[in-house]
Coordinates of N, CA, C and O in Angstrom, one line a residue:
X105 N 52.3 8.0 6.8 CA 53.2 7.6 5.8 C 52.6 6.6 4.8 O 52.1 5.6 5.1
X106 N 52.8 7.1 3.4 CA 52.2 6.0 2.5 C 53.9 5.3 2.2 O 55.1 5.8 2.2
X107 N 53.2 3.9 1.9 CA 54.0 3.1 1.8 C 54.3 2.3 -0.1 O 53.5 1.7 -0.7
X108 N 55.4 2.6 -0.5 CA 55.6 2.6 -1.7 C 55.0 0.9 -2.6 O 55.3 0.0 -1.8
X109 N 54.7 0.7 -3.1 CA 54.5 -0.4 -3.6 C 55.9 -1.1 -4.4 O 56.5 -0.4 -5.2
X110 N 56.1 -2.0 -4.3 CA 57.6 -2.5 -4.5 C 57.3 -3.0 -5.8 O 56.2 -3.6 -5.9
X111 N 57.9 -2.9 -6.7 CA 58.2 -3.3 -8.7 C 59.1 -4.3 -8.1 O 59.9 -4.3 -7.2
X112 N 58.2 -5.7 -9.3 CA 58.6 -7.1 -9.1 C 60.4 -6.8 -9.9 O 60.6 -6.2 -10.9
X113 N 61.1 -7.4 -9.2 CA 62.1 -7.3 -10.3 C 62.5 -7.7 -11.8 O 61.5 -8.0 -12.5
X114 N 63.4 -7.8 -12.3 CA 63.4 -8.2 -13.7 C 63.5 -9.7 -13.7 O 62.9 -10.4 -14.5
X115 N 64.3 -10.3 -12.5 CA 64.1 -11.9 -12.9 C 62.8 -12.2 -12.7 O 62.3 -12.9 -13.6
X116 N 62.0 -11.9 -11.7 CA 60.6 -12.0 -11.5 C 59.6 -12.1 -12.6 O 58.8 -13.0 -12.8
X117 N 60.1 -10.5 -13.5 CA 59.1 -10.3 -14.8 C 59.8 -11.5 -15.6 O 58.9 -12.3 -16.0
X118 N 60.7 -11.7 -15.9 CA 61.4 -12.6 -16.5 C 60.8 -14.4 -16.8 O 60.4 -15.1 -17.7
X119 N 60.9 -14.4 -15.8 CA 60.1 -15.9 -15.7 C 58.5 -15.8 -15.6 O 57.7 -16.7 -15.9
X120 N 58.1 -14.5 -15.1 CA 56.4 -14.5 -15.5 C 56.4 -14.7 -17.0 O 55.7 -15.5 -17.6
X121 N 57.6 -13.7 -17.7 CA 57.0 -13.7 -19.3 C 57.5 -15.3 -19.6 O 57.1 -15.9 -20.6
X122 N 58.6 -15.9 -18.6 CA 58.7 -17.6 -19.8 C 57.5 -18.2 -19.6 O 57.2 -18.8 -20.6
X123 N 56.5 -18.1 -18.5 CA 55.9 -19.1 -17.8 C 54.6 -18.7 -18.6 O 53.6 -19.5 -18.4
X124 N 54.4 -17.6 -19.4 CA 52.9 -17.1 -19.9 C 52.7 -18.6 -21.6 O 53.5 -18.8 -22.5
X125 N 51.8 -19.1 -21.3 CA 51.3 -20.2 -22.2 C 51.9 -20.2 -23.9 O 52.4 -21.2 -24.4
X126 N 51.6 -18.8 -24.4 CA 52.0 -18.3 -25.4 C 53.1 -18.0 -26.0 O 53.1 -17.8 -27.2
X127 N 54.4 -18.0 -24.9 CA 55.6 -18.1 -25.1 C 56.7 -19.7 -25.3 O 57.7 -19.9 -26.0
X128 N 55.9 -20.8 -24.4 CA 56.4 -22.1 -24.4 C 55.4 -22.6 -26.3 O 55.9 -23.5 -27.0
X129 N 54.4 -22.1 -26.6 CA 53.6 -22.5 -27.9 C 54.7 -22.0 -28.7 O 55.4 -22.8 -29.3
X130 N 54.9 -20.8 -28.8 CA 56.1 -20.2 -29.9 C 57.5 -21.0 -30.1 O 58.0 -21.5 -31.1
X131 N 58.0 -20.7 -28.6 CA 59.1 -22.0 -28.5 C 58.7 -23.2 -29.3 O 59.3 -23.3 -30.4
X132 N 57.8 -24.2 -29.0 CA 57.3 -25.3 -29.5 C 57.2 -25.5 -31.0 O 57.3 -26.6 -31.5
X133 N 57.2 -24.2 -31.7 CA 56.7 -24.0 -33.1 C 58.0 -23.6 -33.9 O 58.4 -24.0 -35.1
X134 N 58.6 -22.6 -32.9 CA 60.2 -22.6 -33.8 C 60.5 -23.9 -33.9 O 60.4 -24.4 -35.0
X135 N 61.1 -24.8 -32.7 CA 62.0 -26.0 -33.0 C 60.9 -27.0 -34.0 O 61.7 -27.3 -34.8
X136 N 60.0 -27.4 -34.3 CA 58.9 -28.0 -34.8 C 59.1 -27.4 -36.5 O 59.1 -28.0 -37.5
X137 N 59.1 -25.8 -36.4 CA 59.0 -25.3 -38.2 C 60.6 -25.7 -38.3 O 60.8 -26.1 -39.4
X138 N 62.1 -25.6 -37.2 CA 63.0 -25.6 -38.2 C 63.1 -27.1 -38.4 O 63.8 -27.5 -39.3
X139 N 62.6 -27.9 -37.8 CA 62.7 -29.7 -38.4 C 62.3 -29.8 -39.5 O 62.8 -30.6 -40.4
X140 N 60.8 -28.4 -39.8 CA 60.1 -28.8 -40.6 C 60.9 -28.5 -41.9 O 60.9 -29.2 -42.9
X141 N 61.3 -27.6 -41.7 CA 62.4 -27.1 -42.9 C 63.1 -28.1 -43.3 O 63.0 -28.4 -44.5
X142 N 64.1 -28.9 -42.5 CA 65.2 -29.3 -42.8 C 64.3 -30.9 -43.7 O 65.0 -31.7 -44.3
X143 N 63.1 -31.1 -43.7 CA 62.7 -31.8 -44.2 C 61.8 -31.2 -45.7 O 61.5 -32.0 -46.6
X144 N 61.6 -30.0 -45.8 CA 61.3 -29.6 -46.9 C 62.4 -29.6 -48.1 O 62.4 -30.3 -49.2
X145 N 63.4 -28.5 -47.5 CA 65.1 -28.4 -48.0 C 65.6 -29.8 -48.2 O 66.4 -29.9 -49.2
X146 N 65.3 -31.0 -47.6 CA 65.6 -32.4 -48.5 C 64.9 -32.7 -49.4 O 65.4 -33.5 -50.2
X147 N 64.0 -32.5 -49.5 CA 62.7 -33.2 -50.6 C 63.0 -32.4 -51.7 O 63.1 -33.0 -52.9
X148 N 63.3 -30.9 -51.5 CA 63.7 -29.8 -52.7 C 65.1 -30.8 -52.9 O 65.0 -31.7 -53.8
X149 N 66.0 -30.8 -52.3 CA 67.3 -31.4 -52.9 C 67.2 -32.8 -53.5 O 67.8 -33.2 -54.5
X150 N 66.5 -33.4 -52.7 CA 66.4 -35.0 -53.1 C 65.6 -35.4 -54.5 O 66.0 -36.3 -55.3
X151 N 64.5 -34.6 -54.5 CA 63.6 -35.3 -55.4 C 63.0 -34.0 -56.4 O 62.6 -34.2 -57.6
X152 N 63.0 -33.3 -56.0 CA 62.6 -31.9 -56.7 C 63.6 -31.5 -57.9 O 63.3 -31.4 -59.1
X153 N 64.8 -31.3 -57.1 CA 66.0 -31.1 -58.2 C 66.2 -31.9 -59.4 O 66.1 -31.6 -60.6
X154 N 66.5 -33.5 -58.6 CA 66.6 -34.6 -59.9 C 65.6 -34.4 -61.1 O 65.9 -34.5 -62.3
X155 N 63.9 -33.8 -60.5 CA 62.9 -34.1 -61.6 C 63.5 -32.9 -62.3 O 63.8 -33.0 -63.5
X156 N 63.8 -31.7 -61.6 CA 64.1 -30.6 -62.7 C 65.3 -30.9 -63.2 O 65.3 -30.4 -64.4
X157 N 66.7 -31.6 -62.9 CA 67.8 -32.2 -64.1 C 67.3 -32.9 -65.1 O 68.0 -33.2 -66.1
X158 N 66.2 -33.3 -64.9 CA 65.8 -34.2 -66.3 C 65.8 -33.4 -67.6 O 66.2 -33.8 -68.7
X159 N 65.4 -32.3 -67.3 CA 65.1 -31.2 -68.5 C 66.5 -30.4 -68.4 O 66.6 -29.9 -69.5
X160 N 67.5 -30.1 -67.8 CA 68.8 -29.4 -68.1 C 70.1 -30.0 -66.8 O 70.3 -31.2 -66.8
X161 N 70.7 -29.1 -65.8 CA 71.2 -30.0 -64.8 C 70.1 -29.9 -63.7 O 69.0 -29.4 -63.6
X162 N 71.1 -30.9 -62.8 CA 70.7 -31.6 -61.1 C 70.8 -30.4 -60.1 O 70.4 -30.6 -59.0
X163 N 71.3 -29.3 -60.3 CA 71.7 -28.3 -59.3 C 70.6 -27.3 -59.9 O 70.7 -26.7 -61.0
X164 N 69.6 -27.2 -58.8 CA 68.8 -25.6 -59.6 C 70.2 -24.5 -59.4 O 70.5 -23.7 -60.2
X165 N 70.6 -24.7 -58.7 CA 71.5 -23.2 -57.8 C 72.5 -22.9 -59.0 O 73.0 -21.8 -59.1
X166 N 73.0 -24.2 -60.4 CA 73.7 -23.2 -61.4 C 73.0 -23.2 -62.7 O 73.3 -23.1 -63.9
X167 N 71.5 -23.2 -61.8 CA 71.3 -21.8 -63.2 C 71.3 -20.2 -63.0 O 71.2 -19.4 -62.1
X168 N 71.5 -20.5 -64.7 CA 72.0 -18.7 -64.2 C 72.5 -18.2 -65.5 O 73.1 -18.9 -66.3
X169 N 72.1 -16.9 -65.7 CA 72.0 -15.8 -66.6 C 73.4 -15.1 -66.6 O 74.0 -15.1 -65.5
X170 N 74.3 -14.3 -68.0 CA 75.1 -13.6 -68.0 C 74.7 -12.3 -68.0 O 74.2 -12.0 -69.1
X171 N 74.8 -11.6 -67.1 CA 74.7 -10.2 -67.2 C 75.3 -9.3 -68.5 O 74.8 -8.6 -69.3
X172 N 77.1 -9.6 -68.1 CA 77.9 -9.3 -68.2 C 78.7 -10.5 -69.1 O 79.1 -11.6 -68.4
X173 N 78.9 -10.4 -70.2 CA 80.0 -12.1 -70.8 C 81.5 -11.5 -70.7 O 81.6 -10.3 -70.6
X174 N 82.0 -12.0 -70.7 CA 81.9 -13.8 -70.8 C 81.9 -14.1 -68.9 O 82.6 -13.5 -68.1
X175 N 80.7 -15.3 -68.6 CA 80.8 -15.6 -67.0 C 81.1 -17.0 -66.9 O 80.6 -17.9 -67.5
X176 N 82.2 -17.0 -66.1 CA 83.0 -18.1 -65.6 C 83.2 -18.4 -64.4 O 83.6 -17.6 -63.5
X177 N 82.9 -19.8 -64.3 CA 83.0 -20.2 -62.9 C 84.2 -21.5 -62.3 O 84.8 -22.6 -62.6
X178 N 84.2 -20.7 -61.3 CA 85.7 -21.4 -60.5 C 84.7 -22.8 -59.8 O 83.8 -22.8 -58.9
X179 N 85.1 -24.3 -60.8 CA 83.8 -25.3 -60.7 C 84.2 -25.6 -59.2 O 83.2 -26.2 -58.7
X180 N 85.3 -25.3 -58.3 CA 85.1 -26.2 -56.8 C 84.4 -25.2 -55.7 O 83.5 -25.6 -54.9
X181 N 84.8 -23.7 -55.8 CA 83.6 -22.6 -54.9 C 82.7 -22.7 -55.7 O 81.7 -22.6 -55.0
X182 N 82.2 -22.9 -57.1 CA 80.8 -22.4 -57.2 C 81.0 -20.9 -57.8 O 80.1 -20.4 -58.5
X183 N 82.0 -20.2 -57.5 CA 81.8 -18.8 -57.3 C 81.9 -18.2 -59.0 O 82.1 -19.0 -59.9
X184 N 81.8 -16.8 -59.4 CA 82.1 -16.4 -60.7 C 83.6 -15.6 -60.3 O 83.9 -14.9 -59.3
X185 N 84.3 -15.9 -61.2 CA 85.7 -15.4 -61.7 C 85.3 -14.1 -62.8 O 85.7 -13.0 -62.5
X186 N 84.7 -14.3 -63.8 CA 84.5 -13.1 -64.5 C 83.3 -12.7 -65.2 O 82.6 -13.6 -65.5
X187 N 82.9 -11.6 -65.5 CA 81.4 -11.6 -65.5 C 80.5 -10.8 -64.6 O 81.0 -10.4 -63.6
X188 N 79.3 -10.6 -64.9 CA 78.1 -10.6 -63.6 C 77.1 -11.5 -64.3 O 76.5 -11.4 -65.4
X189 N 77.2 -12.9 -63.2 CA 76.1 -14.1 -63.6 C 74.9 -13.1 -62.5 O 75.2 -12.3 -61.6
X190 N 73.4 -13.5 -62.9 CA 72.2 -13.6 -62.7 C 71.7 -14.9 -61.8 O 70.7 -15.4 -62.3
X191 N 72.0 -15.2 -61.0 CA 71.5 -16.8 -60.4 C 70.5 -16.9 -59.9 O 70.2 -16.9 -58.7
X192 N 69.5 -17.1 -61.2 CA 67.9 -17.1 -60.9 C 67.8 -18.7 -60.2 O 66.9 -18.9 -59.4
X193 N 68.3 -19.5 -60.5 CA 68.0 -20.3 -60.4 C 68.4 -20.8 -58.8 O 68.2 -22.0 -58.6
X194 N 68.9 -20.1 -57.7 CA 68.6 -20.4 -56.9 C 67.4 -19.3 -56.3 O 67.0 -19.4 -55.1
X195 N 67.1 -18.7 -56.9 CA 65.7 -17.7 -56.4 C 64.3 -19.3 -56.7 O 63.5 -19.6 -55.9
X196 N 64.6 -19.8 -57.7 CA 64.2 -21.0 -58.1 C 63.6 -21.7 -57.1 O 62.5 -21.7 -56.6
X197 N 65.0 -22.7 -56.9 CA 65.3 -23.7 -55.5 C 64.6 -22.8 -54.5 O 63.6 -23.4 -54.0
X198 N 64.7 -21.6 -54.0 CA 64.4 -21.1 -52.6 C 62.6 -21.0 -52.9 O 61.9 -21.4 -52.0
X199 N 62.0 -20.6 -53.9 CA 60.6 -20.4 -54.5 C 60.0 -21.5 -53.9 O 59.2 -21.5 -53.0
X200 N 60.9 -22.9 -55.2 CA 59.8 -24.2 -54.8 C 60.0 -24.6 -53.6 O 59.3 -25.5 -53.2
X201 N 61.0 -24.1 -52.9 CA 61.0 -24.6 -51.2 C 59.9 -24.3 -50.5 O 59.1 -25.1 -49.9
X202 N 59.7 -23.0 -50.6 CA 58.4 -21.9 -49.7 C 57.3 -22.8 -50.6 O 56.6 -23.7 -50.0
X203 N 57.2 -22.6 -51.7 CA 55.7 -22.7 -52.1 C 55.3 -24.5 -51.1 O 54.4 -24.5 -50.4
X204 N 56.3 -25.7 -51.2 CA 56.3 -26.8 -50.9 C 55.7 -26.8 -49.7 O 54.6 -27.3 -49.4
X205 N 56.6 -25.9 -48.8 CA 56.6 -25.6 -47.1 C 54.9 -25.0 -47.2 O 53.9 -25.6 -46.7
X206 N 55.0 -23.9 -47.7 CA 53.5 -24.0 -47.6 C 52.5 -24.5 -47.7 O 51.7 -24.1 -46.9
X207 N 52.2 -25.2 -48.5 CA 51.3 -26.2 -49.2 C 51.6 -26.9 -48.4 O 50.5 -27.1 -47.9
X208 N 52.6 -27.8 -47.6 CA 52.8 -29.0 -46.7 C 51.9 -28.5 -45.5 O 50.9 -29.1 -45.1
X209 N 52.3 -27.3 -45.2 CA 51.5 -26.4 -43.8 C 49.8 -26.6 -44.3 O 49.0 -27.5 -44.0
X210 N 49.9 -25.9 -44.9 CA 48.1 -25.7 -45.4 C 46.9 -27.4 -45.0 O 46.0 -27.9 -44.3
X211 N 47.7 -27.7 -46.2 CA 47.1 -29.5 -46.5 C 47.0 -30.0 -45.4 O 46.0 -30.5 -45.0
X212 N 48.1 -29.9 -44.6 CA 48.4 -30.7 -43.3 C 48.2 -30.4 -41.9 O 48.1 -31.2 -41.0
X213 N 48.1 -29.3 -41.8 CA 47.9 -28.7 -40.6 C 46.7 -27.6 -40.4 O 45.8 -27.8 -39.6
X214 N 47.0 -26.5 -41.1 CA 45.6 -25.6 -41.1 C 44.6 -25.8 -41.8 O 44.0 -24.8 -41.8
X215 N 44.1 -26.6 -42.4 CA 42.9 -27.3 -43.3 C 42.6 -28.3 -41.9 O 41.8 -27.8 -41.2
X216 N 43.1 -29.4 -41.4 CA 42.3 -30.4 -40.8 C 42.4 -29.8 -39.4 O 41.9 -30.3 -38.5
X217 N 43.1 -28.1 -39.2 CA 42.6 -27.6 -37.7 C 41.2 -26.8 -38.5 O 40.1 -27.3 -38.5
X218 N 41.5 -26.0 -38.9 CA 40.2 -26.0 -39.6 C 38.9 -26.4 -39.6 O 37.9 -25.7 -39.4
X219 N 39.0 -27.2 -39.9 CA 37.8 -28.4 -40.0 C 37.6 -29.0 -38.7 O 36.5 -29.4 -38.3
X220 N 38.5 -29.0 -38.2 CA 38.1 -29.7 -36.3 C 37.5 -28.7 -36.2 O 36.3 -28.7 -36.4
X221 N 38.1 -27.3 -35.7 CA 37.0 -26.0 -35.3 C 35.7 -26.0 -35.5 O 34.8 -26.0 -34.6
X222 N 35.6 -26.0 -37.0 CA 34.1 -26.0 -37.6 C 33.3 -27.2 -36.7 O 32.1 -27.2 -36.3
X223 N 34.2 -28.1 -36.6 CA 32.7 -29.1 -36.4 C 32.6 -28.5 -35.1 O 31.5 -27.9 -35.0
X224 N 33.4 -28.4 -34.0 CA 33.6 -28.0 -32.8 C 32.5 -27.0 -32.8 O 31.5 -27.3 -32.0
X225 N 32.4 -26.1 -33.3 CA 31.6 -24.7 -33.2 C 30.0 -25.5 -33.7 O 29.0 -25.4 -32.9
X226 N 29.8 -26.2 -34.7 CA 28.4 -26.6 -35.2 C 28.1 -27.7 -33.7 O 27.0 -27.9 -33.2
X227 N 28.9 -28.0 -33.3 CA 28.3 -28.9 -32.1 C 28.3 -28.0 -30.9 O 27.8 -28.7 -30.1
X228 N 28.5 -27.2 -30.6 CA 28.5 -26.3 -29.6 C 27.0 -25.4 -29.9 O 26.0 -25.4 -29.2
X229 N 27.2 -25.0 -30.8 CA 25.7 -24.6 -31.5 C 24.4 -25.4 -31.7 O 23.3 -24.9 -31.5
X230 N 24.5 -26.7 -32.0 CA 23.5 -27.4 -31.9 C 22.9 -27.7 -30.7 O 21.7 -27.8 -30.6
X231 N 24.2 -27.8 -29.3 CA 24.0 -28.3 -28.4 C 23.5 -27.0 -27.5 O 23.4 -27.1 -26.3
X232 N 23.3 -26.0 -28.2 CA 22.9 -24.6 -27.6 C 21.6 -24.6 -28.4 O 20.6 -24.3 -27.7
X233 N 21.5 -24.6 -29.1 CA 20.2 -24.6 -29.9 C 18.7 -25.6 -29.6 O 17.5 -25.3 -29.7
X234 N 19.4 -27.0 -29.2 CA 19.1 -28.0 -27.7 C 18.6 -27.2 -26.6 O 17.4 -27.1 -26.5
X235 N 19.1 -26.8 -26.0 CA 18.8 -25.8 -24.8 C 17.8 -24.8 -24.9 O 17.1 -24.4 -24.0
X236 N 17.9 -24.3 -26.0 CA 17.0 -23.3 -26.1 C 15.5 -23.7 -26.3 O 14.5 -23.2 -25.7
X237 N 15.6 -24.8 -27.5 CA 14.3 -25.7 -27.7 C 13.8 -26.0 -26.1 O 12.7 -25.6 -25.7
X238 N 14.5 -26.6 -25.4 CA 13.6 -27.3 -24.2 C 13.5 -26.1 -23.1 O 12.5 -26.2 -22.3
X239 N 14.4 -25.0 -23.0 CA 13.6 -23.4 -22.2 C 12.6 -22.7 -23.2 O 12.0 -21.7 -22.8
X240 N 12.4 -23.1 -24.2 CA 11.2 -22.2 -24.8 C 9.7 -23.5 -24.7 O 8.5 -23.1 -24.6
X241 N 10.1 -25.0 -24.8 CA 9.0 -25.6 -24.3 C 8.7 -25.4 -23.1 O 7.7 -24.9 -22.8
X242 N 9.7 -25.6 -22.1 CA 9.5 -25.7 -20.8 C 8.6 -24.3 -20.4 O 7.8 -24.4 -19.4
X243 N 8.8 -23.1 -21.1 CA 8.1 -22.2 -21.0 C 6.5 -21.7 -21.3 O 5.6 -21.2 -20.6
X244 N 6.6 -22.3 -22.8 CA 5.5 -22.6 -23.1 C 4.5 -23.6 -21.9 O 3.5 -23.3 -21.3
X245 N 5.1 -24.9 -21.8 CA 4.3 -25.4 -20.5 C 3.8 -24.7 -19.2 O 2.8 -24.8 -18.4
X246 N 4.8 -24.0 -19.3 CA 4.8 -22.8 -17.4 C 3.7 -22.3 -18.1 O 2.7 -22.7 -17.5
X247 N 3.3 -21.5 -19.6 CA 2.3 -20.7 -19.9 C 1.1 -21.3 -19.8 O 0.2 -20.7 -19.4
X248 N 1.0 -22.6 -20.2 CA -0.2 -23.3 -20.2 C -0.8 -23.7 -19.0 O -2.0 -24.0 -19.1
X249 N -0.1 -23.9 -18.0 CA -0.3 -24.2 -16.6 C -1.0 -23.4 -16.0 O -2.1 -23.6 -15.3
X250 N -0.2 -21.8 -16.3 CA -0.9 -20.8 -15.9 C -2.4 -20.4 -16.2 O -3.4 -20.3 -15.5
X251 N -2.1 -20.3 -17.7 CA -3.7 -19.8 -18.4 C -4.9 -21.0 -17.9 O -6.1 -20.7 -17.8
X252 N -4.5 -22.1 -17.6 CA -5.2 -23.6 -17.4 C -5.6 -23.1 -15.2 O -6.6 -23.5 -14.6
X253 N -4.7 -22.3 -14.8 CA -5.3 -22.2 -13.4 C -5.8 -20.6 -13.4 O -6.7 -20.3 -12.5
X254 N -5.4 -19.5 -14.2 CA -6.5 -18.7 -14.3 C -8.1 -18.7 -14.6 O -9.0 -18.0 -14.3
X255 N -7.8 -20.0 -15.8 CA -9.2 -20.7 -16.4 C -10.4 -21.0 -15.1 O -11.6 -20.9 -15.3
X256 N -9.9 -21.4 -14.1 CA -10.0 -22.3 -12.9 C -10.5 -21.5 -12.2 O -11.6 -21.3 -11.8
X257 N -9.5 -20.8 -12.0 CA -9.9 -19.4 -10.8 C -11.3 -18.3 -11.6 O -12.3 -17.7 -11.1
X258 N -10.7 -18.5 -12.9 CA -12.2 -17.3 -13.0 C -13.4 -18.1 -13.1 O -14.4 -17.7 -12.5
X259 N -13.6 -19.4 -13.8 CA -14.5 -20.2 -13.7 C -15.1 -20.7 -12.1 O -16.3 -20.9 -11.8
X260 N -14.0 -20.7 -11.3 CA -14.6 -20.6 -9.5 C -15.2 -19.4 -9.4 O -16.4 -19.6 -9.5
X261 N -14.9 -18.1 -9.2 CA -15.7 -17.1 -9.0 C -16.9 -16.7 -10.1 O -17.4 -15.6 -10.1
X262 N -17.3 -17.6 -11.1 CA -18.7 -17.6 -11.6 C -19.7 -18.7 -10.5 O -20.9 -18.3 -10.5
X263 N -19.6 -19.5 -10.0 CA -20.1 -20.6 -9.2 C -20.6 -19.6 -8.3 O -21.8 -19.3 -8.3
X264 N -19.7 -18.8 -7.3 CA -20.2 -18.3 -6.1 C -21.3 -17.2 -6.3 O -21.9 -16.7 -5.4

């Protein structure tokens, strides 16, 4: 009788897949990027917006194009009453958020990992490149030892 091999169960597979390295990194990175957000999304509202009110208003989110005139807005939702408005201007706000976010990521995080790697790899390399220098001397010496007791040995059997 062959004997079946038993399938781990699902909680089994379950906690193998929480417990794999790559899953607790991801976890780590969502809660870590939405902080990161909620600090980008202020800097856009706090200081980004005011510089762009300087030149028209404080709110990117009412600007905005009439499709359709006359467009009218109900001022406590925000919303349009008649019309079709265009609201580029929160395509705007959401733009300079990303571009921010990105550029914050880049500068700050993948640029100085970056640069750690590199050096990481040229020191790994040098320190291999070390190694090889002293097995290709050490070699060369084995060679010279040799030819220096062949020298020896053939120069003994001219004597006898």
């Amino acid at each position: 009788m062959s004997e079946k091999k038993k399938d781990p169960s699902v909680w089994e597979g379950f906690k193998a897949f929480l417990m794999r390295g790559n899953v607790v990194d991801l976890a780590v990175a969502v809660v870590i990027g939405a902080a990161f957000t909620n600090i980008v999304n202020s800097l856009v509202k706090g200081v980004i917006n005011p510089l762009v009110g300087a030149f028209g208003t404080k709110d990117l989110d009412r600007y905005s194009s009439c499709l359709k005139d006359p467009c009218d807005f109900d001022e406590a939702t925000g919303t349009a009453t008649s019309g079709i408005p265009i609201m580029w201007g929160s395509v705007l706000s959401a733009t300079l958020t990303f571009v921010i976010t990105a550029a914050v990521v880049y500068f700050l995080m993948v640029l100085p990992m970056s640069k750690y790697l590199a050096k990481q790899v040229a020191r790994q390399k040098a320190k291999e490149g070390t190694h090889e220098v002293i097995e290709v001397t050490e070699l060369e010496v084995l060679k010279e030892i040799r030819d220096a007791l062949v020298a020896q040995r053939g120069s003994g059997h001219n004597d006898q």
